[in-house]
Short mmCIF file of C-alpha atoms in Angstrom, two decimals:
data_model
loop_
_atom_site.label_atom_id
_atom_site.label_comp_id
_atom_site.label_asym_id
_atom_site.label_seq_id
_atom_site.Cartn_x
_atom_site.Cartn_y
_atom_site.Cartn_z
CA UNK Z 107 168.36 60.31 -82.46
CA UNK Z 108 171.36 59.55 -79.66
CA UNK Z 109 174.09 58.21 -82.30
CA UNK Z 110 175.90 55.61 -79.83
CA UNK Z 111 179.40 54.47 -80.85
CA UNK Z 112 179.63 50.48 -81.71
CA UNK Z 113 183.02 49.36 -80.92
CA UNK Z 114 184.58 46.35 -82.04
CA UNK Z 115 187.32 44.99 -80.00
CA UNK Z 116 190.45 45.78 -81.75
CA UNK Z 117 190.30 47.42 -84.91
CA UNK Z 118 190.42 51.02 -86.30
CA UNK Z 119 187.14 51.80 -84.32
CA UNK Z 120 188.59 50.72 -80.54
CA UNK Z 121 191.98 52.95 -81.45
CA UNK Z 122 189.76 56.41 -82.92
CA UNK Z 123 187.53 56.13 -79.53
CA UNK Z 124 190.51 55.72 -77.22
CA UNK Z 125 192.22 58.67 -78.96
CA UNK Z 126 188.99 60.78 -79.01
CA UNK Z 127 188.15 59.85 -75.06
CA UNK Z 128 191.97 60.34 -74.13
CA UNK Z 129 191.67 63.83 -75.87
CA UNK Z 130 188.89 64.48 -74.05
CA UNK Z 131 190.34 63.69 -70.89
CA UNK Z 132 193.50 65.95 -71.90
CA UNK Z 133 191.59 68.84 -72.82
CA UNK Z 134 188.80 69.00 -69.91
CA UNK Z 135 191.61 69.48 -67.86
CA UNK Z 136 193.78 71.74 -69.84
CA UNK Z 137 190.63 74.25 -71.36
CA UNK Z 138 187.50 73.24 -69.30
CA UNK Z 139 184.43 72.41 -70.31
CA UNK Z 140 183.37 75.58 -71.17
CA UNK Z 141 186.25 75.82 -73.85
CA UNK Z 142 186.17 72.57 -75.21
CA UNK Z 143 185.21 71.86 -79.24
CA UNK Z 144 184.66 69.15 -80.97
CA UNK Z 145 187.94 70.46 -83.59
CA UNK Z 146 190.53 70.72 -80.71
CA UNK Z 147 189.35 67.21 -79.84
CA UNK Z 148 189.67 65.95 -83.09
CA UNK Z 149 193.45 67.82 -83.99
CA UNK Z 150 194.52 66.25 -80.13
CA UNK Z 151 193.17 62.80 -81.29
CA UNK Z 152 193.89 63.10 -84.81
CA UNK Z 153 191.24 62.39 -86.20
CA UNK Z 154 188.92 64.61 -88.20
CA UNK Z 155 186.08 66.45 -86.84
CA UNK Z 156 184.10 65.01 -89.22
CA UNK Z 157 184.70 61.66 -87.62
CA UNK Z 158 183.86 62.96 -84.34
CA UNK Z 159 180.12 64.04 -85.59
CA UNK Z 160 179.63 60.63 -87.64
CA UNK Z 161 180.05 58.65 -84.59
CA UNK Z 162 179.01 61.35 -81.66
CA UNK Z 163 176.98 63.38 -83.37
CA UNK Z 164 177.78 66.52 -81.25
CA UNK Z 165 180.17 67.11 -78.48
CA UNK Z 166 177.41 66.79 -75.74
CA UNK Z 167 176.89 62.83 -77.08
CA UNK Z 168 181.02 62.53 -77.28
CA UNK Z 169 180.85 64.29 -73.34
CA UNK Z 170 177.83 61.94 -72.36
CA UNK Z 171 180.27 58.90 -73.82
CA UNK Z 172 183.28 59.33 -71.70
CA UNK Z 173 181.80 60.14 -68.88
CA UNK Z 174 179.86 56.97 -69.30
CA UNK Z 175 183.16 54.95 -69.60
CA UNK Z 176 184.37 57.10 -66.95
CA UNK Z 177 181.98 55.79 -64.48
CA UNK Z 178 183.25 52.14 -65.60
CA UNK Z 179 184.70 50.75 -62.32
CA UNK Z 180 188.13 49.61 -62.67
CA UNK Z 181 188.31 46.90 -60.86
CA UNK Z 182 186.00 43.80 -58.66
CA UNK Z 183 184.88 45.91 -55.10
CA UNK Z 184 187.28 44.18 -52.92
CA UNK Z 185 186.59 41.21 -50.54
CA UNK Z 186 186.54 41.88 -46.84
CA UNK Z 187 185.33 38.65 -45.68
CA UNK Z 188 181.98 38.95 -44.81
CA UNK Z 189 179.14 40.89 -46.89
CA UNK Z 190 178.22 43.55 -43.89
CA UNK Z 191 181.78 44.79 -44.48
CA UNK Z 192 182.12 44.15 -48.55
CA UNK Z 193 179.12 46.28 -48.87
CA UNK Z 194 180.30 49.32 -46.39
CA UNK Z 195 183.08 49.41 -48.02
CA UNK Z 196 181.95 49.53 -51.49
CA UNK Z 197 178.69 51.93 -50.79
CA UNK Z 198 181.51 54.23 -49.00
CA UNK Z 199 184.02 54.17 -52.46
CA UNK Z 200 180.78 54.63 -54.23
CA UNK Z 201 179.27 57.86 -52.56
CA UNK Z 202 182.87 59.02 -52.28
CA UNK Z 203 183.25 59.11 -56.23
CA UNK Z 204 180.09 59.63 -57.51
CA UNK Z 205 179.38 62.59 -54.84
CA UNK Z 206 183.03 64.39 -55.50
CA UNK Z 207 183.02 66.92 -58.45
CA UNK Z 208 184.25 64.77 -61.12
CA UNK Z 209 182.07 62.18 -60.18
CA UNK Z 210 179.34 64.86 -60.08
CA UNK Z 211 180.25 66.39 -64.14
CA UNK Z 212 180.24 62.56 -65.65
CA UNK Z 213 176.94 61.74 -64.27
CA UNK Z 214 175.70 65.49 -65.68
CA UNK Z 215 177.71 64.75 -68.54
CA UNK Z 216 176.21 61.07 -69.02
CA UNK Z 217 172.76 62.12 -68.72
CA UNK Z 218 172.72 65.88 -70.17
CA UNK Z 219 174.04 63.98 -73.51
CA UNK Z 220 171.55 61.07 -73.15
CA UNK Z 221 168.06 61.36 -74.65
CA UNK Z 222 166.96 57.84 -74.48
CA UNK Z 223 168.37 57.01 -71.22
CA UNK Z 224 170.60 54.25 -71.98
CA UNK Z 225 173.81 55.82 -70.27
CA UNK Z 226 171.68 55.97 -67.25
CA UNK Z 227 170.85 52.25 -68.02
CA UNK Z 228 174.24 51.36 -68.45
CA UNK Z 229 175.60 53.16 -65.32
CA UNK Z 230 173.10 51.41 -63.40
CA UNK Z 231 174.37 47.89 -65.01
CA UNK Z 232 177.60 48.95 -63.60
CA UNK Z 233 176.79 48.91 -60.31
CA UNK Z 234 174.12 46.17 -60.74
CA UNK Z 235 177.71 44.28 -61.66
CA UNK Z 236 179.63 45.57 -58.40
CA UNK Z 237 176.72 44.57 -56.57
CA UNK Z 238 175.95 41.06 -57.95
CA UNK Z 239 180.16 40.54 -57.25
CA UNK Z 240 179.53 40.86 -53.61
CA UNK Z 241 176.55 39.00 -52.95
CA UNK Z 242 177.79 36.26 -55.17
CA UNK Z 243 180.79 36.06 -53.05
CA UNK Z 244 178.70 36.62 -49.18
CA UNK Z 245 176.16 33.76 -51.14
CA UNK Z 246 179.27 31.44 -51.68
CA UNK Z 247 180.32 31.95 -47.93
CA UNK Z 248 177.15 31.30 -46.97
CA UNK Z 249 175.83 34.16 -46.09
CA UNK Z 250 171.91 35.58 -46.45
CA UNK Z 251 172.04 37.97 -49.10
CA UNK Z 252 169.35 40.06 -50.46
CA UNK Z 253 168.22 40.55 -54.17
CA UNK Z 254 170.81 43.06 -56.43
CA UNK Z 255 167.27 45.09 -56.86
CA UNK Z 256 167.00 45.29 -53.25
CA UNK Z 257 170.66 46.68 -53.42
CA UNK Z 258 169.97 49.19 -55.94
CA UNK Z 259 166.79 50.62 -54.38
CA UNK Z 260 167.95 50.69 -51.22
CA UNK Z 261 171.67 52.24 -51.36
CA UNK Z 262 172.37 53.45 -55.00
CA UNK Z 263 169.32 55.07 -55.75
CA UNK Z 264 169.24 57.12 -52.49
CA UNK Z 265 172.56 58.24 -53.10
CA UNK Z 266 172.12 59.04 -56.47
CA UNK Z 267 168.98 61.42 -55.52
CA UNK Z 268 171.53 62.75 -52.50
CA UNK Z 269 173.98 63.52 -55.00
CA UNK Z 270 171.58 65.35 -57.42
CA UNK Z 271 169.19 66.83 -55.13
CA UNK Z 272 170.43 67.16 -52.09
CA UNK Z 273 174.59 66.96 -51.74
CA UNK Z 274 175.04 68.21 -47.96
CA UNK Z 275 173.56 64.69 -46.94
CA UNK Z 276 176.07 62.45 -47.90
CA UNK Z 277 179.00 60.80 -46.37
CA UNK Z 278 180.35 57.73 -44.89
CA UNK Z 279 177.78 57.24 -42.06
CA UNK Z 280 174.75 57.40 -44.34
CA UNK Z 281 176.33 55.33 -46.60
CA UNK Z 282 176.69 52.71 -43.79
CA UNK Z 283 173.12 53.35 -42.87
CA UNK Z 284 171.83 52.46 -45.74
CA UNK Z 285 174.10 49.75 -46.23
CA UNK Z 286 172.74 48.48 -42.27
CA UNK Z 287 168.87 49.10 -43.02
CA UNK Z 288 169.21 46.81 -46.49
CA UNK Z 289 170.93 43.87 -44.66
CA UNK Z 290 168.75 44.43 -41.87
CA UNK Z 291 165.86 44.36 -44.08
CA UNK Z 292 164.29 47.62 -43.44
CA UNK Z 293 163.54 50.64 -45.66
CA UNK Z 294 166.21 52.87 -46.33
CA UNK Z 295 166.81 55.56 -43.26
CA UNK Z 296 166.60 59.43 -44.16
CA UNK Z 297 168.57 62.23 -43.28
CA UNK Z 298 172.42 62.47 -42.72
#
């Protein structure tokens, strides 16, 4: 059974996971993956390990966690003016980050530590949210905009299987080929 965190905002809980993700952070760069534990996390975060495993279970779940709020965008995708560019622009920051290597360990790390698939579900909502910004904006401009699912299926998801299965395809002009055959309205081009 996946043991998920459940935050409050504020509060005790909010400050242990901050302190436990920031260790992470601190110590995937100092000791690498390979080296990490869940007691170095714990003595950086100061916390106990024990307090690690009640609310992570193991260190793949506490992995599978950050990398999920790693994958958090930071900010709205920014506004261009019109929706052919807002989308370029965001499907090029998007296979840009998820296709370099850190983007490339949080997804393995959001998925190797997520049996019921609900990371995968929420880094999909994240997008769904980046996407729905956009349109939402091109909509209130007045623009023609196609369905967020249309979005998903037609850019995300073909990057995502580029990025997993077949890396030496991706870049900025598939990016804006996929981006040009959703607003066009026609399936998603292949190849690089």
């Amino acid at each position: 059974m996946s043991r998920k965190p459940m935050v409050r905002p504020g509060g005790r809980s909010a400050r242990v996971q901050e302190a436990v993700h920031g260790a992470v952070r601190e110590l995937l760069a100092e000791v690498g993956r390979e080296n990490l534990t869940v007691p170095m996390v714990a003595s950086r975060a100061g916390v106990t390990p024990s307090t690690v495993y009640r609310r992570w279970g193991d260190l793949q779940e506490l992995l599978s966690d950050v990398a999920v709020e790693r994958l958090r965008p930071e900010a709205a995708p920014d506004d261009h003016g019109a929706l052919p560019a807002d989308m370029a622009a965001w499907a090029e920051q998007f296979v840009d980050e998820m296709s370099s290597p850190a983007g490339r360990a949080y997804i393995r790390d959001a998925l190797l530590g997520d049996p019921d698939g609900s990371n995968a579900g929420q880094c999909s909502a994240y997008a769904a949210e980046q996407i729905d910004v956009i349109l939402a904006r091109a909509a209130e401009r007045g623009e023609a905009v196609p369905e967020v699912e249309t979005v998903i299926d037609g850019v995300v998801a073909p990057v995502m299987y580029r990025i997993l299965f077949r890396p030496t395809e991706l870049g900025t002009p598939y990016a804006r080929r996929l981006v040009a055959s959703v607003l066009d309205g026609r399936r998603p081009v292949t190849g690089g």
